[in-house]
Amino acid sequence: MASRSGFSNRFGFIAAAAGSAVGLGNIWRFPAETGANGGAAFLLVYLLCTVLIGYPIMVGEISLGRRTHSNPFGAYKTLGGKAWSWVGLFGILCGIMILSFYNVVAGWAFGYFIEISFSDLLQQQNFGEFFGAYVADISDNFIFSFFFMVLTVLIVMRGVQDGIETASKILMPFLFIILIGLIFYAFTLDGAMEGVAFYLVPDFSKITIETIYSAMGQAFFSLSLGMGALITYGSYISKKENILSSAAIVTAADFSVAFLAGLLIFPLVFSQGQTPGAGPGLVFVALPGIFQAMGPIAGKLIGGSFFLLLCVAALTSTISLLEVPVSYFVDQKKWPRKWVVPVLAAVVFLIGIPSMLSQGAVSALSAGGFVEYNGAGQSFLDLINDLFSEVGLPLGGFLMSLFIATKWKTHSMTAEISSGAPGYPGSRLEVVLNFTIRFISPILLGIIVLLTIGQKFLGISFF
């Protein structure tokens, strides 16, 4: 264990862990969910879910990683034996499958950055039709997704300090700089303050059971919990690290990016009189129309900068998604990182090709031709997302909470946390976190899993 690599300092870990959490879920999915669920009301519930559910789970994952200095499989096997090691394997599988389609979407974002900045994308007449044709074009998708995977490989192959940590220290500040700069511009537009009001002034009558359910799912997805990424990153930190404060900073950074993304997008949307409830099409369909209305120069500059922001956010996540299975083969199989990384990346890329083809290139894999559930035809990408992200991540969090509560025990977690936080044992925070891990997290995450399976796969309408 002494020769095992790790982060060089606290900032390196926080930057990498925040990069793992921050991704497309913050800048693409969060504004779409917020717009569809009442604006400020959803934001408030999302914040509460992030603090009450996300933070304790994050502390638990980091603690497991540091206690064992191992990947998710090794962590569960060391502390729980073979009977629990499958939970770690399940997390690794989720990471692989999520990366397989996440890289495809990241390729779309990179393609839009290129097409807006250096071509004529903003001259289109119908952005909905353009997006449909764009994602169905396998040649562009293949090239841009391949580029994104290669970039991820080049970073992860350099190792924890020279690759992941160095890249995260550059990418995360860069992400914040672009985001804040775009917000300042958005605030100068006519009608921007209407978007700010929609986003920040809550109408509590819009808080429903469905709003709470959506916010819980978004909080968990956004923080990249349940698949072992933070177990892996936690395994690279020293015993001197204060897990509590580091997890708090990572949680705050993740929420801040999501919050700032909304503070950018809703002023843009309202400045053009468009609806905030555009759903997933908000980024790739509605926003290009907004950038077009800004004029040829401003549109290219602002639109290109936005999709560059999306690419940076996606890259910080693809790095951690690839590192999870890499750490398994390096730790458990003792295979050299220099060839494990490209081989695994090639396998993941191949697994992602059906997702790439499922957006219209191959009708048998696309919505309406592949599988039907949730009252509609679903594509291969939809199915993989629903199985391994929508169900897999909260299920992973549920199993982790169950593991700590029944096998590892909360007093063992307290002992691990106290190394670096000597005042934690006996504190009120210990009482709250232990209670949350033992009771609140398993119950709420179990409910999310059951509701998601019921609604998506069994056709049961709960709301």
CSV table of C-alpha atoms in Angstrom, one decimal:
chain,number,residue,atom,x,y,z
A,1,MET,CA,0.0,0.0,0.0
A,2,ALA,CA,2.9,2.3,0.6
A,3,SER,CA,3.7,2.6,-3.1
A,4,ARG,CA,0.2,3.2,-4.1
A,5,SER,CA,-0.3,6.6,-5.8
A,6,GLY,CA,-2.4,9.3,-4.3
A,7,PHE,CA,-3.3,13.0,-4.5
A,8,SER,CA,-0.4,15.3,-3.6
A,9,ASN,CA,-2.5,17.7,-1.4
A,10,ARG,CA,-6.0,18.6,-0.2
A,11,PHE,CA,-6.7,20.9,-3.1
A,12,GLY,CA,-5.8,18.2,-5.6
A,13,PHE,CA,-8.3,15.8,-4.1
A,14,ILE,CA,-11.1,18.5,-3.8
A,15,ALA,CA,-10.6,19.6,-7.4
A,16,ALA,CA,-10.7,16.0,-8.7
A,17,ALA,CA,-13.7,15.0,-6.5
A,18,ALA,CA,-15.5,18.2,-7.4
A,19,GLY,CA,-14.7,17.4,-11.1
A,20,SER,CA,-16.1,14.0,-10.7
A,21,ALA,CA,-19.4,15.4,-9.3
A,22,VAL,CA,-19.6,18.3,-11.7
A,23,GLY,CA,-20.7,17.3,-15.2
A,24,LEU,CA,-23.5,17.2,-17.7
A,25,GLY,CA,-25.9,16.6,-14.8
A,26,ASN,CA,-25.2,20.1,-13.5
A,27,ILE,CA,-25.3,22.1,-16.7
A,28,TRP,CA,-27.6,20.1,-18.9
A,29,ARG,CA,-29.9,18.1,-16.7
A,30,PHE,CA,-30.3,20.4,-13.7
A,31,PRO,CA,-31.7,23.5,-15.6
A,32,ALA,CA,-34.0,21.1,-17.6
A,33,GLU,CA,-35.3,19.6,-14.4
A,34,THR,CA,-35.6,23.0,-12.7
A,35,GLY,CA,-37.5,24.5,-15.6
A,36,ALA,CA,-39.9,21.5,-15.8
A,37,ASN,CA,-40.6,21.5,-12.0
A,38,GLY,CA,-41.4,25.0,-11.0
A,39,GLY,CA,-38.1,26.9,-11.0
A,40,ALA,CA,-37.2,28.2,-7.5
A,41,ALA,CA,-39.4,25.7,-5.7
A,42,PHE,CA,-37.3,22.8,-7.3
A,43,LEU,CA,-34.1,24.6,-6.5
A,44,LEU,CA,-34.9,24.8,-2.8
A,45,VAL,CA,-35.9,21.2,-2.6
A,46,TYR,CA,-32.8,20.2,-4.6
A,47,LEU,CA,-30.6,22.1,-2.1
A,48,LEU,CA,-32.1,20.3,0.8
A,49,CYS,CA,-31.7,16.9,-0.8
A,50,THR,CA,-28.1,17.7,-1.6
A,51,VAL,CA,-27.3,18.5,2.0
A,52,LEU,CA,-29.5,15.9,3.7
A,53,ILE,CA,-28.9,12.9,1.4
A,54,GLY,CA,-26.0,13.6,-0.9
A,55,TYR,CA,-23.5,14.9,1.7
A,56,PRO,CA,-23.8,11.9,4.1
A,57,ILE,CA,-23.5,9.4,1.3
A,58,MET,CA,-20.4,11.2,0.0
A,59,VAL,CA,-18.8,11.1,3.5
A,60,GLY,CA,-19.6,7.4,3.6
A,61,GLU,CA,-18.0,6.7,0.2
A,62,ILE,CA,-14.8,8.7,0.9
A,63,SER,CA,-14.5,7.0,4.3
A,64,LEU,CA,-14.7,3.5,2.7
A,65,GLY,CA,-12.1,4.4,0.2
A,66,ARG,CA,-9.6,5.9,2.6
A,67,ARG,CA,-10.1,3.1,5.2
A,68,THR,CA,-9.1,0.4,2.6
A,69,HIS,CA,-7.0,2.4,0.1
A,70,SER,CA,-8.7,0.3,-2.6
A,71,ASN,CA,-11.1,0.4,-5.4
A,72,PRO,CA,-14.9,-0.2,-4.8
A,73,PHE,CA,-14.5,-4.0,-5.2
A,74,GLY,CA,-11.5,-4.1,-2.9
A,75,ALA,CA,-13.1,-1.9,-0.4
A,76,TYR,CA,-16.3,-4.0,0.0
A,77,LYS,CA,-14.3,-7.2,-0.1
A,78,THR,CA,-11.8,-6.1,2.6
A,79,LEU,CA,-14.5,-4.8,5.0
A,80,GLY,CA,-17.4,-7.2,4.1
A,81,GLY,CA,-15.9,-10.3,2.6
A,82,LYS,CA,-16.9,-12.0,-0.6
A,83,ALA,CA,-20.6,-11.7,0.2
A,84,TRP,CA,-20.4,-7.9,-0.2
A,85,SER,CA,-17.7,-7.6,-2.9
A,86,TRP,CA,-20.4,-7.9,-5.6
A,87,VAL,CA,-21.7,-4.4,-4.5
A,88,GLY,CA,-18.3,-3.0,-5.6
A,89,LEU,CA,-18.5,-4.8,-8.9
A,90,PHE,CA,-22.0,-3.5,-9.5
A,91,GLY,CA,-20.7,0.0,-9.0
A,92,ILE,CA,-17.8,-0.5,-11.4
A,93,LEU,CA,-20.3,-2.0,-14.0
A,94,CYS,CA,-22.5,1.1,-13.6
A,95,GLY,CA,-19.5,3.4,-14.1
A,96,ILE,CA,-18.5,1.5,-17.3
A,97,MET,CA,-22.1,1.6,-18.7
A,98,ILE,CA,-22.7,5.2,-17.8
A,99,LEU,CA,-19.4,6.2,-19.4
A,100,SER,CA,-20.4,4.3,-22.6
A,101,PHE,CA,-23.3,6.7,-23.3
A,102,TYR,CA,-22.0,9.7,-21.4
A,103,ASN,CA,-19.1,9.9,-23.9
A,104,VAL,CA,-21.6,9.9,-26.7
A,105,VAL,CA,-23.4,12.9,-25.3
A,106,ALA,CA,-20.1,14.6,-24.6
A,107,GLY,CA,-19.3,14.1,-28.3
A,108,TRP,CA,-22.5,15.9,-29.1
A,109,ALA,CA,-21.4,18.9,-26.9
A,110,PHE,CA,-18.0,18.9,-28.5
A,111,GLY,CA,-19.5,18.8,-32.0
A,112,TYR,CA,-21.8,21.7,-31.2
A,113,PHE,CA,-18.8,23.7,-29.9
A,114,ILE,CA,-17.0,23.1,-33.2
A,115,GLU,CA,-20.1,23.7,-35.4
A,116,ILE,CA,-21.1,26.9,-33.6
A,117,SER,CA,-17.6,28.4,-33.3
A,118,PHE,CA,-16.2,27.5,-36.7
A,119,SER,CA,-19.1,26.6,-39.0
A,120,ASP,CA,-22.7,27.6,-39.7
A,121,LEU,CA,-24.8,25.8,-37.1
A,122,LEU,CA,-26.4,29.1,-35.9
A,123,GLN,CA,-27.7,29.7,-39.4
A,124,GLN,CA,-30.2,26.8,-39.2
A,125,GLN,CA,-33.9,27.4,-39.6
A,126,ASN,CA,-35.1,24.6,-37.3
A,127,PHE,CA,-32.8,23.6,-34.5
A,128,GLY,CA,-35.1,20.7,-33.5
A,129,GLU,CA,-34.7,19.1,-36.9
A,130,PHE,CA,-31.0,19.9,-37.0
A,131,PHE,CA,-30.4,18.2,-33.7
A,132,GLY,CA,-32.3,15.1,-34.8
A,133,ALA,CA,-30.3,14.9,-38.0
A,134,TYR,CA,-27.0,15.7,-36.2
A,135,VAL,CA,-27.3,12.9,-33.6
A,136,ALA,CA,-28.3,10.5,-36.4
A,137,ASP,CA,-25.1,11.2,-38.3
A,138,ILE,CA,-22.8,8.4,-37.2
A,139,SER,CA,-19.7,9.9,-38.9
A,140,ASP,CA,-19.7,13.1,-36.9
A,141,ASN,CA,-20.7,11.3,-33.7
A,142,PHE,CA,-18.0,8.7,-34.1
A,143,ILE,CA,-15.3,11.3,-34.6
A,144,PHE,CA,-16.2,13.7,-31.8
A,145,SER,CA,-16.9,10.9,-29.3
A,146,PHE,CA,-13.7,9.2,-30.2
A,147,PHE,CA,-11.8,12.4,-29.7
A,148,PHE,CA,-13.4,12.9,-26.3
A,149,MET,CA,-12.4,9.4,-25.2
A,150,VAL,CA,-8.9,9.8,-26.4
A,151,LEU,CA,-8.6,13.1,-24.4
A,152,THR,CA,-9.9,11.2,-21.3
A,153,VAL,CA,-7.4,8.4,-21.9
A,154,LEU,CA,-4.4,10.8,-22.2
A,155,ILE,CA,-5.3,12.3,-18.8
A,156,VAL,CA,-6.1,9.1,-16.9
A,157,MET,CA,-3.1,7.3,-18.3
A,158,ARG,CA,-0.8,9.8,-16.7
A,159,GLY,CA,-1.9,8.6,-13.2
A,160,VAL,CA,-3.5,10.2,-10.2
A,161,GLN,CA,-1.2,13.1,-9.6
A,162,ASP,CA,0.2,13.9,-13.0
A,163,GLY,CA,-3.0,13.2,-14.8
A,164,ILE,CA,-6.3,13.4,-12.9
A,165,GLU,CA,-5.1,15.9,-10.3
A,166,THR,CA,-3.2,18.2,-12.7
A,167,ALA,CA,-6.1,18.2,-15.2
A,168,SER,CA,-8.7,18.9,-12.4
A,169,LYS,CA,-6.7,21.8,-11.0
A,170,ILE,CA,-6.8,23.4,-14.5
A,171,LEU,CA,-10.3,22.4,-15.7
A,172,MET,CA,-12.3,23.3,-12.6
A,173,PRO,CA,-11.2,26.9,-12.2
A,174,PHE,CA,-11.5,27.3,-16.0
A,175,LEU,CA,-15.1,26.0,-15.8
A,176,PHE,CA,-16.0,28.5,-13.1
A,177,ILE,CA,-14.4,31.4,-15.1
A,178,ILE,CA,-16.4,30.6,-18.3
A,179,LEU,CA,-19.6,30.1,-16.3
A,180,ILE,CA,-19.3,33.4,-14.4
A,181,GLY,CA,-18.3,35.3,-17.5
A,182,LEU,CA,-21.4,34.0,-19.4
A,183,ILE,CA,-23.6,34.9,-16.4
A,184,PHE,CA,-22.4,38.5,-16.5
A,185,TYR,CA,-23.3,38.7,-20.2
A,186,ALA,CA,-26.7,37.1,-19.7
A,187,PHE,CA,-27.6,39.6,-17.0
A,188,THR,CA,-27.2,42.5,-19.6
A,189,LEU,CA,-30.0,41.1,-21.8
A,190,ASP,CA,-33.5,42.5,-21.9
A,191,GLY,CA,-35.9,40.3,-19.9
A,192,ALA,CA,-33.1,38.6,-18.0
A,193,MET,CA,-34.4,39.6,-14.6
A,194,GLU,CA,-37.7,37.7,-15.3
A,195,GLY,CA,-35.6,34.6,-15.6
A,196,VAL,CA,-33.8,35.4,-12.4
A,197,ALA,CA,-37.2,35.8,-10.6
A,198,PHE,CA,-38.4,32.5,-12.0
A,199,TYR,CA,-35.3,30.8,-10.7
A,200,LEU,CA,-34.9,32.5,-7.3
A,201,VAL,CA,-38.3,33.5,-6.1
A,202,PRO,CA,-40.1,30.3,-5.0
A,203,ASP,CA,-43.8,29.5,-5.4
A,204,PHE,CA,-44.2,26.9,-2.6
A,205,SER,CA,-47.5,25.7,-4.1
A,206,LYS,CA,-45.4,24.1,-6.9
A,207,ILE,CA,-43.7,21.8,-4.4
A,208,THR,CA,-45.3,18.4,-4.9
A,209,ILE,CA,-44.4,14.8,-4.3
A,210,GLU,CA,-43.1,14.6,-7.8
A,211,THR,CA,-41.0,17.7,-7.3
A,212,ILE,CA,-39.3,16.1,-4.2
A,213,TYR,CA,-38.8,12.8,-6.1
A,214,SER,CA,-37.2,14.6,-9.1
A,215,ALA,CA,-35.0,16.7,-6.8
A,216,MET,CA,-33.8,13.6,-4.9
A,217,GLY,CA,-32.9,11.8,-8.1
A,218,GLN,CA,-31.2,14.9,-9.5
A,219,ALA,CA,-29.1,15.5,-6.4
A,220,PHE,CA,-27.9,11.9,-6.4
A,221,PHE,CA,-27.1,11.9,-10.1
A,222,SER,CA,-25.4,15.2,-10.0
A,223,LEU,CA,-23.0,14.2,-7.2
A,224,SER,CA,-21.9,11.1,-9.0
A,225,LEU,CA,-22.7,8.9,-6.0
A,226,GLY,CA,-23.5,5.2,-5.9
A,227,MET,CA,-21.0,3.9,-8.5
A,228,GLY,CA,-17.8,4.0,-6.4
A,229,ALA,CA,-16.1,7.1,-7.9
A,230,LEU,CA,-15.6,8.7,-4.6
A,231,ILE,CA,-14.6,5.4,-3.0
A,232,THR,CA,-11.9,5.4,-5.6
A,233,TYR,CA,-10.8,9.0,-5.1
A,234,GLY,CA,-11.1,8.6,-1.3
A,235,SER,CA,-8.6,5.7,-1.5
A,236,TYR,CA,-6.0,8.2,-2.8
A,237,ILE,CA,-6.0,10.5,0.2
A,238,SER,CA,-4.0,10.5,3.4
A,239,LYS,CA,-5.2,9.8,6.9
A,240,LYS,CA,-4.5,13.5,7.7
A,241,GLU,CA,-7.3,14.6,5.4
A,242,ASN,CA,-10.4,16.0,7.0
A,243,ILE,CA,-13.1,14.0,5.2
A,244,LEU,CA,-16.0,16.1,6.6
A,245,SER,CA,-14.8,19.5,5.4
A,246,SER,CA,-13.5,18.1,2.1
A,247,ALA,CA,-16.9,16.4,1.4
A,248,ALA,CA,-18.6,19.7,2.3
A,249,ILE,CA,-16.5,21.7,-0.1
A,250,VAL,CA,-17.1,19.2,-2.9
A,251,THR,CA,-20.8,19.2,-2.2
A,252,ALA,CA,-20.8,23.0,-2.2
A,253,ALA,CA,-18.8,23.2,-5.4
A,254,ASP,CA,-21.2,20.8,-7.2
A,255,PHE,CA,-24.3,22.7,-6.0
A,256,SER,CA,-22.6,26.0,-7.0
A,257,VAL,CA,-22.0,24.9,-10.6
A,258,ALA,CA,-25.6,23.7,-10.9
A,259,PHE,CA,-26.9,26.9,-9.3
A,260,LEU,CA,-24.8,29.1,-11.6
A,261,ALA,CA,-25.8,27.1,-14.6
A,262,GLY,CA,-29.4,27.9,-13.8
A,263,LEU,CA,-28.4,31.5,-13.2
A,264,LEU,CA,-27.0,31.6,-16.8
A,265,ILE,CA,-29.6,29.6,-18.7
A,266,PHE,CA,-32.9,31.0,-17.3
A,267,PRO,CA,-32.0,34.7,-18.0
A,268,LEU,CA,-31.0,33.5,-21.6
A,269,VAL,CA,-34.3,31.7,-22.0
A,270,PHE,CA,-36.5,34.5,-20.7
A,271,SER,CA,-34.6,37.1,-22.7
A,272,GLN,CA,-35.9,35.5,-25.9
A,273,GLY,CA,-39.4,34.9,-24.5
A,274,GLN,CA,-39.0,31.1,-24.6
A,275,THR,CA,-40.5,28.6,-22.1
A,276,PRO,CA,-38.3,27.4,-19.3
A,277,GLY,CA,-39.9,23.9,-19.4
A,278,ALA,CA,-38.2,22.7,-22.6
A,279,GLY,CA,-36.8,19.6,-20.8
A,280,PRO,CA,-33.7,17.8,-22.2
A,281,GLY,CA,-34.0,19.7,-25.4
A,282,LEU,CA,-33.2,23.0,-23.6
A,283,VAL,CA,-29.5,22.9,-24.3
A,284,PHE,CA,-29.3,21.4,-27.8
A,285,VAL,CA,-32.5,22.9,-29.2
A,286,ALA,CA,-33.7,25.9,-27.3
A,287,LEU,CA,-30.3,27.5,-26.5
A,288,PRO,CA,-29.0,27.5,-30.1
A,289,GLY,CA,-32.1,29.5,-31.1
A,290,ILE,CA,-31.2,32.0,-28.3
A,291,PHE,CA,-27.6,32.3,-29.5
A,292,GLN,CA,-28.8,32.8,-33.0
A,293,ALA,CA,-30.9,35.8,-31.9
A,294,MET,CA,-27.8,37.4,-30.4
A,295,GLY,CA,-26.4,38.0,-33.9
A,296,PRO,CA,-23.6,36.4,-35.9
A,297,ILE,CA,-20.7,37.6,-33.8
A,298,ALA,CA,-22.1,37.5,-30.2
A,299,GLY,CA,-24.0,34.3,-31.0
A,300,LYS,CA,-20.8,32.5,-32.0
A,301,LEU,CA,-18.8,33.9,-29.1
A,302,ILE,CA,-21.4,33.2,-26.4
A,303,GLY,CA,-22.7,30.0,-27.9
A,304,GLY,CA,-19.2,28.6,-28.5
A,305,SER,CA,-18.2,29.5,-25.0
A,306,PHE,CA,-21.3,27.8,-23.5
A,307,PHE,CA,-20.6,24.5,-25.3
A,308,LEU,CA,-17.0,24.7,-24.4
A,309,LEU,CA,-18.2,25.0,-20.8
A,310,LEU,CA,-20.3,21.8,-21.4
A,311,CYS,CA,-17.3,20.0,-22.7
A,312,VAL,CA,-15.1,20.9,-19.7
A,313,ALA,CA,-17.8,19.7,-17.3
A,314,ALA,CA,-18.2,16.5,-19.3
A,315,LEU,CA,-14.4,15.9,-19.3
A,316,THR,CA,-14.1,16.2,-15.6
A,317,SER,CA,-16.7,13.4,-15.2
A,318,THR,CA,-15.4,11.1,-18.0
A,319,ILE,CA,-12.0,11.1,-16.2
A,320,SER,CA,-13.5,9.8,-12.9
A,321,LEU,CA,-15.8,7.4,-14.7
A,322,LEU,CA,-12.8,5.8,-16.5
A,323,GLU,CA,-10.7,5.8,-13.3
A,324,VAL,CA,-13.2,3.6,-11.4
A,325,PRO,CA,-12.7,0.4,-13.5
A,326,VAL,CA,-9.0,1.3,-14.1
A,327,SER,CA,-8.4,1.3,-10.4
A,328,TYR,CA,-10.0,-2.1,-10.1
A,329,PHE,CA,-7.6,-3.7,-12.7
A,330,VAL,CA,-4.6,-1.9,-11.3
A,331,ASP,CA,-5.3,-2.8,-7.7
A,332,GLN,CA,-6.8,-6.3,-8.0
A,333,LYS,CA,-5.1,-7.7,-11.1
A,334,LYS,CA,-1.8,-5.7,-10.8
A,335,TRP,CA,-2.0,-4.8,-14.5
A,336,PRO,CA,0.0,-1.7,-15.5
A,337,ARG,CA,-2.0,1.5,-15.9
A,338,LYS,CA,-0.2,2.4,-19.2
A,339,TRP,CA,-2.1,-0.3,-21.1
A,340,VAL,CA,-5.1,-0.9,-18.8
A,341,VAL,CA,-6.4,2.6,-19.6
A,342,PRO,CA,-6.4,2.5,-23.4
A,343,VAL,CA,-7.7,-1.1,-23.5
A,344,LEU,CA,-10.6,-0.3,-21.1
A,345,ALA,CA,-11.3,2.9,-23.0
A,346,ALA,CA,-11.5,1.0,-26.2
A,347,VAL,CA,-13.9,-1.6,-24.7
A,348,VAL,CA,-16.1,1.2,-23.2
A,349,PHE,CA,-16.1,3.0,-26.6
A,350,LEU,CA,-17.2,-0.2,-28.4
A,351,ILE,CA,-20.0,-0.7,-25.8
A,352,GLY,CA,-21.1,2.9,-26.5
A,353,ILE,CA,-21.5,2.4,-30.3
A,354,PRO,CA,-25.1,1.0,-30.0
A,355,SER,CA,-26.0,4.1,-28.0
A,356,MET,CA,-24.4,6.2,-30.7
A,357,LEU,CA,-26.4,4.4,-33.4
A,358,SER,CA,-29.7,4.5,-31.4
A,359,GLN,CA,-30.4,8.2,-32.2
A,360,GLY,CA,-31.7,7.5,-35.7
A,361,ALA,CA,-28.8,5.9,-37.5
A,362,VAL,CA,-30.1,2.4,-36.9
A,363,SER,CA,-33.9,2.1,-36.5
A,364,ALA,CA,-33.8,-1.2,-34.7
A,365,LEU,CA,-31.8,0.5,-31.8
A,366,SER,CA,-33.7,3.8,-31.9
A,367,ALA,CA,-36.8,4.9,-30.0
A,368,GLY,CA,-39.9,3.1,-31.4
A,369,GLY,CA,-37.8,0.2,-32.8
A,370,PHE,CA,-35.8,-1.1,-29.9
A,371,VAL,CA,-37.9,-1.5,-26.7
A,372,GLU,CA,-41.1,-0.1,-25.2
A,373,TYR,CA,-41.7,0.9,-21.6
A,374,ASN,CA,-42.8,3.9,-19.7
A,375,GLY,CA,-45.7,4.2,-22.2
A,376,ALA,CA,-43.4,4.9,-25.1
A,377,GLY,CA,-40.7,3.5,-27.4
A,378,GLN,CA,-37.2,3.8,-25.9
A,379,SER,CA,-33.8,3.8,-27.6
A,380,PHE,CA,-30.8,1.7,-26.6
A,381,LEU,CA,-29.3,4.8,-25.0
A,382,ASP,CA,-32.5,5.4,-23.0
A,383,LEU,CA,-32.4,1.9,-21.7
A,384,ILE,CA,-28.8,2.0,-20.6
A,385,ASN,CA,-29.3,5.4,-18.9
A,386,ASP,CA,-32.4,4.2,-17.1
A,387,LEU,CA,-30.9,0.9,-15.9
A,388,PHE,CA,-27.5,2.0,-14.8
A,389,SER,CA,-28.0,5.7,-14.0
A,390,GLU,CA,-31.6,6.3,-13.0
A,391,VAL,CA,-31.8,2.9,-11.1
A,392,GLY,CA,-28.2,1.9,-10.7
A,393,LEU,CA,-26.9,4.9,-8.9
A,394,PRO,CA,-29.5,5.2,-6.2
A,395,LEU,CA,-29.4,1.4,-5.8
A,396,GLY,CA,-25.7,1.7,-5.3
A,397,GLY,CA,-26.2,4.4,-2.6
A,398,PHE,CA,-28.9,2.3,-0.9
A,399,LEU,CA,-26.5,-0.8,-0.8
A,400,MET,CA,-23.7,1.4,0.5
A,401,SER,CA,-25.8,2.8,3.3
A,402,LEU,CA,-27.0,-0.8,4.2
A,403,PHE,CA,-23.4,-2.0,4.2
A,404,ILE,CA,-22.2,0.7,6.6
A,405,ALA,CA,-25.3,0.3,8.8
A,406,THR,CA,-25.3,-3.5,9.1
A,407,LYS,CA,-21.8,-4.7,8.3
A,408,TRP,CA,-19.0,-2.1,8.7
A,409,LYS,CA,-21.1,-0.2,11.3
A,410,THR,CA,-21.3,3.5,11.9
A,411,HIS,CA,-18.8,3.4,14.8
A,412,SER,CA,-16.2,2.1,12.4
A,413,MET,CA,-17.0,5.0,10.0
A,414,THR,CA,-16.7,7.4,12.9
A,415,ALA,CA,-13.2,6.0,13.8
A,416,GLU,CA,-12.1,6.5,10.2
A,417,ILE,CA,-13.5,10.0,10.0
A,418,SER,CA,-11.9,10.9,13.3
A,419,SER,CA,-8.4,10.6,11.7
A,420,GLY,CA,-8.2,14.1,10.3
A,421,ALA,CA,-11.2,15.3,12.3
A,422,PRO,CA,-10.5,14.5,16.0
A,423,GLY,CA,-13.4,16.5,17.2
A,424,TYR,CA,-15.9,14.4,15.3
A,425,PRO,CA,-16.6,11.5,17.8
A,426,GLY,CA,-19.3,12.5,20.2
A,427,SER,CA,-20.3,15.6,18.2
A,428,ARG,CA,-23.8,16.5,17.0
A,429,LEU,CA,-22.7,16.0,13.4
A,430,GLU,CA,-21.7,12.4,14.2
A,431,VAL,CA,-25.2,11.8,15.6
A,432,VAL,CA,-26.8,13.3,12.5
A,433,LEU,CA,-24.6,11.5,10.0
A,434,ASN,CA,-24.9,8.1,11.7
A,435,PHE,CA,-28.7,8.5,11.9
A,436,THR,CA,-28.9,9.5,8.3
A,437,ILE,CA,-26.7,6.6,7.1
A,438,ARG,CA,-28.6,4.1,9.2
A,439,PHE,CA,-32.2,5.1,8.6
A,440,ILE,CA,-32.9,8.1,6.3
A,441,SER,CA,-30.6,7.2,3.4
A,442,PRO,CA,-31.7,3.6,3.0
A,443,ILE,CA,-35.3,4.5,3.3
A,444,LEU,CA,-35.3,7.4,0.8
A,445,LEU,CA,-32.9,5.8,-1.7
A,446,GLY,CA,-34.9,2.6,-1.5
A,447,ILE,CA,-38.1,4.6,-2.3
A,448,ILE,CA,-36.4,6.3,-5.2
A,449,VAL,CA,-35.3,2.9,-6.6
A,450,LEU,CA,-38.8,1.4,-6.3
A,451,LEU,CA,-40.6,4.4,-7.7
A,452,THR,CA,-38.2,4.6,-10.6
A,453,ILE,CA,-38.6,0.9,-11.5
A,454,GLY,CA,-42.4,1.2,-11.1
A,455,GLN,CA,-42.8,4.3,-13.2
A,456,LYS,CA,-40.2,3.5,-15.9
A,457,PHE,CA,-40.5,-0.3,-16.4
A,458,LEU,CA,-43.8,-1.4,-14.9
A,459,GLY,CA,-46.0,1.5,-16.1
A,460,ILE,CA,-47.2,2.4,-12.6
A,461,SER,CA,-48.1,6.1,-12.2
A,462,PHE,CA,-47.4,7.3,-8.7
A,463,PHE,CA,-47.9,11.0,-9.3
